[in-house]
XYZ file of C-alpha atoms in Angstrom:
253
model
C 83.014 119.815 89.354
C 80.996 122.370 87.358
C 81.192 125.468 89.559
C 83.993 125.783 92.097
C 83.225 127.593 95.352
C 86.380 129.293 96.641
C 87.444 131.118 99.792
C 90.516 133.316 100.323
C 92.427 133.725 103.594
C 95.223 136.302 103.619
C 96.201 138.893 106.209
C 96.647 141.582 103.530
C 93.494 143.067 101.985
C 95.390 144.000 98.830
C 96.351 140.373 98.206
C 92.751 139.248 98.697
C 91.577 141.821 96.141
C 94.233 140.775 93.600
C 93.356 137.090 93.849
C 89.614 137.723 93.837
C 89.957 139.837 90.683
C 91.931 137.076 88.972
C 89.330 134.481 89.922
C 86.393 136.665 88.858
C 87.898 137.878 85.593
C 89.863 134.858 84.357
C 88.262 131.831 85.983
C 84.598 131.862 84.983
C 83.736 128.589 86.692
C 84.878 129.863 90.113
C 82.794 131.812 92.632
C 84.420 133.456 95.653
C 82.064 132.773 98.576
C 84.230 133.799 101.532
C 87.191 135.909 102.653
C 89.093 136.332 105.918
C 92.218 138.124 107.147
C 93.116 135.964 110.177
C 92.798 132.326 111.154
C 90.045 132.905 113.737
C 87.716 134.639 111.284
C 88.703 132.052 108.699
C 87.785 129.167 111.019
C 84.359 130.685 111.652
C 83.830 131.232 107.929
C 84.796 127.656 107.069
C 82.430 126.245 109.700
C 79.515 128.096 108.112
C 80.424 128.068 104.426
C 80.659 125.107 102.080
C 83.625 125.466 99.721
C 85.556 123.385 97.219
C 88.933 125.107 97.499
C 90.670 127.365 100.007
C 93.383 129.791 98.897
C 95.417 130.005 102.098
C 98.261 132.374 102.932
C 100.958 130.642 104.972
C 102.461 133.567 106.866
C 99.861 135.582 108.777
C 101.687 136.851 111.895
C 101.316 135.939 114.684
C 99.829 132.797 113.126
C 100.244 130.694 110.000
C 98.008 128.779 107.637
C 98.968 125.394 109.087
C 97.441 126.421 112.427
C 94.139 127.035 110.661
C 94.193 123.541 109.127
C 94.880 122.027 112.545
C 91.491 123.345 113.712
C 89.777 120.926 111.325
C 90.303 117.188 111.981
C 88.753 116.479 108.581
C 89.177 118.718 105.533
C 86.358 118.490 102.996
C 87.937 121.020 100.658
C 91.165 121.359 98.712
C 93.882 123.818 99.710
C 96.113 125.962 97.520
C 98.804 127.632 99.593
C 100.015 131.180 99.005
C 103.433 132.414 100.092
C 105.817 135.291 99.460
C 109.096 133.621 100.411
C 109.524 131.217 103.353
C 111.757 128.576 101.861
C 110.780 125.965 104.457
C 107.147 126.250 103.378
C 107.988 125.948 99.705
C 110.023 122.831 100.391
C 107.257 121.287 102.455
C 104.574 121.990 99.879
C 106.724 120.729 97.024
C 107.572 117.635 99.039
C 103.888 116.839 99.538
C 102.955 117.595 95.920
C 100.347 120.131 97.027
C 100.002 123.171 94.858
C 101.054 126.649 95.916
C 101.052 130.155 94.477
C 104.130 132.308 94.868
C 103.532 136.034 95.310
C 103.154 138.056 93.146
C 100.396 135.769 91.905
C 100.213 135.031 88.184
C 96.993 134.321 86.295
C 98.422 131.259 84.527
C 99.483 129.677 87.833
C 96.032 130.198 89.336
C 94.478 128.538 86.293
C 96.890 125.593 86.517
C 96.197 125.138 90.223
C 92.435 125.126 89.643
C 92.811 122.450 86.972
C 94.397 120.224 89.612
C 91.494 120.947 91.963
C 89.026 119.802 89.291
C 90.891 116.521 88.822
C 91.593 115.751 92.465
C 89.565 113.606 94.803
C 88.193 115.277 97.908
C 89.407 113.719 101.091
C 92.888 112.799 99.903
C 94.036 116.191 101.168
C 93.442 115.099 104.752
C 96.333 112.668 104.435
C 98.482 115.185 102.586
C 97.842 118.003 105.038
C 98.745 115.721 107.921
C 102.062 114.869 106.293
C 102.693 118.531 105.569
C 102.104 119.536 109.180
C 104.434 116.773 110.353
C 107.098 118.097 108.003
C 106.902 121.566 109.546
C 106.709 120.341 113.142
C 109.221 117.515 113.192
C 112.903 117.280 112.671
C 113.627 117.135 108.958
C 115.504 113.851 109.212
C 112.471 112.173 110.803
C 110.330 112.866 107.769
C 109.876 109.561 105.996
C 107.148 109.891 103.373
C 106.661 111.552 100.024
C 103.421 112.237 98.189
C 103.229 111.895 94.429
C 100.405 112.745 92.032
C 98.745 109.871 90.169
C 95.818 109.764 87.748
C 93.093 109.557 90.382
C 94.672 111.630 93.168
C 97.829 111.165 95.224
C 99.833 108.214 96.518
C 101.650 108.410 99.848
C 104.938 106.510 99.632
C 107.522 105.537 102.251
C 110.959 106.791 101.237
C 112.370 103.380 102.163
C 110.286 101.876 99.344
C 111.926 104.026 96.657
C 114.806 102.180 94.983
C 115.863 104.934 92.590
C 114.626 107.884 90.534
C 115.464 108.081 86.845
C 115.368 111.135 84.568
C 113.266 111.118 81.396
C 113.637 114.612 79.913
C 111.577 116.882 82.210
C 109.910 113.853 83.849
C 111.111 111.511 86.572
C 110.446 107.806 86.888
C 110.185 106.734 90.529
C 111.008 103.045 90.848
C 109.542 101.354 93.909
C 109.808 97.904 95.422
C 107.562 95.133 94.102
C 108.162 96.242 90.502
C 105.956 99.354 90.847
C 106.909 102.632 89.164
C 105.414 106.083 88.540
C 106.289 108.703 85.932
C 106.035 112.191 87.463
C 106.088 115.565 85.715
C 108.931 116.902 87.854
C 112.613 117.048 87.024
C 115.165 114.764 88.657
C 116.833 117.868 90.067
C 113.699 118.648 92.094
C 113.745 115.177 93.634
C 117.466 115.494 94.291
C 116.797 118.684 96.274
C 114.043 116.955 98.267
C 115.828 113.689 98.991
C 119.580 114.357 99.111
C 119.568 114.462 102.925
C 117.318 111.394 103.191
C 119.822 108.738 102.100
C 119.581 109.415 98.366
C 122.520 110.281 96.107
C 122.756 111.545 92.513
C 125.318 109.088 91.122
C 124.714 110.010 87.498
C 122.975 112.764 85.541
C 120.095 110.346 84.978
C 119.922 108.540 88.330
C 119.209 109.397 91.948
C 119.547 106.251 94.065
C 118.497 105.164 97.535
C 121.760 104.107 99.165
C 119.943 101.580 101.365
C 118.840 99.622 98.277
C 122.381 98.986 97.006
C 123.138 95.254 96.979
C 126.450 95.285 95.096
C 129.180 97.693 94.000
C 130.970 96.889 90.761
C 134.445 98.412 90.506
C 136.641 98.664 87.486
C 136.692 100.742 84.318
C 132.976 101.381 84.648
C 132.042 101.656 88.328
C 128.408 100.853 88.940
C 125.964 99.768 91.615
C 123.411 96.984 91.518
C 120.148 97.887 93.212
C 117.727 95.621 95.061
C 115.636 95.185 91.897
C 118.823 94.056 90.083
C 119.038 97.297 88.106
C 122.642 98.088 87.153
C 123.219 101.850 87.533
C 126.464 103.546 86.439
C 128.361 105.969 88.658
C 129.791 108.887 86.748
C 133.564 109.317 87.067
C 133.276 112.811 88.543
C 130.869 111.558 91.229
C 132.859 108.477 92.216
C 135.030 109.844 95.057
C 132.239 111.874 96.592
C 129.873 108.923 96.369
C 132.184 106.525 98.205
C 132.825 109.162 100.869
C 129.049 109.430 101.316
C 128.683 105.648 101.552
C 131.224 105.382 104.374
C 128.891 107.358 106.604
C 126.069 104.884 105.984
C 127.548 101.425 105.419
C 130.893 99.741 106.164
C 133.180 99.657 103.141
């Protein structure tokens, strides 16, 4: 992607000017070809303008950016979300591995986000945006998928297929069924925050496990669990009581 055509949708003119200035002054391979301050003007612009990436504000009272995406059954552009706070939106975006910019916008973060746009495959966002919208609409406990970045785009994974997550410095290895694994540039703490209410438990500083993949509990001096892939994972002594209390709500002990 040699020259990136970008559009900005934000209900505040000042924010549009700030982002446009960053793109024009620091991102030489980007051209801003459209701007809008509400979802209706934005929808009209997107119907008549071909773009590669949309910088989309989430909160635009009385509407939000997700409502704009719902107007397009197929998205042929990438989306970088912009938000000032809204914790639910940050969680949803992080969960789906889509990029976002947190106000006040920083030049370095814009540059990083655009690098991801250059490497991504168009069309994969349709699947991601659908998952994102489901996350916002549905009850949190009904959400059953996670999206992770891979070399050629994104993989959509059922949470039930994750056996455990393992820390490797600032990276996390996600171990799946069928002997498949992915190394992701996110900390284990981030995945703990995403998955702790989805049947996952941090039993050790290095391991976050899917309780439903436990096949055996080993008690004794070194309490541990055996997972469905036969991986033996230790349970730290300070986590032991809390862990067994958590298990009682899921399986019969």
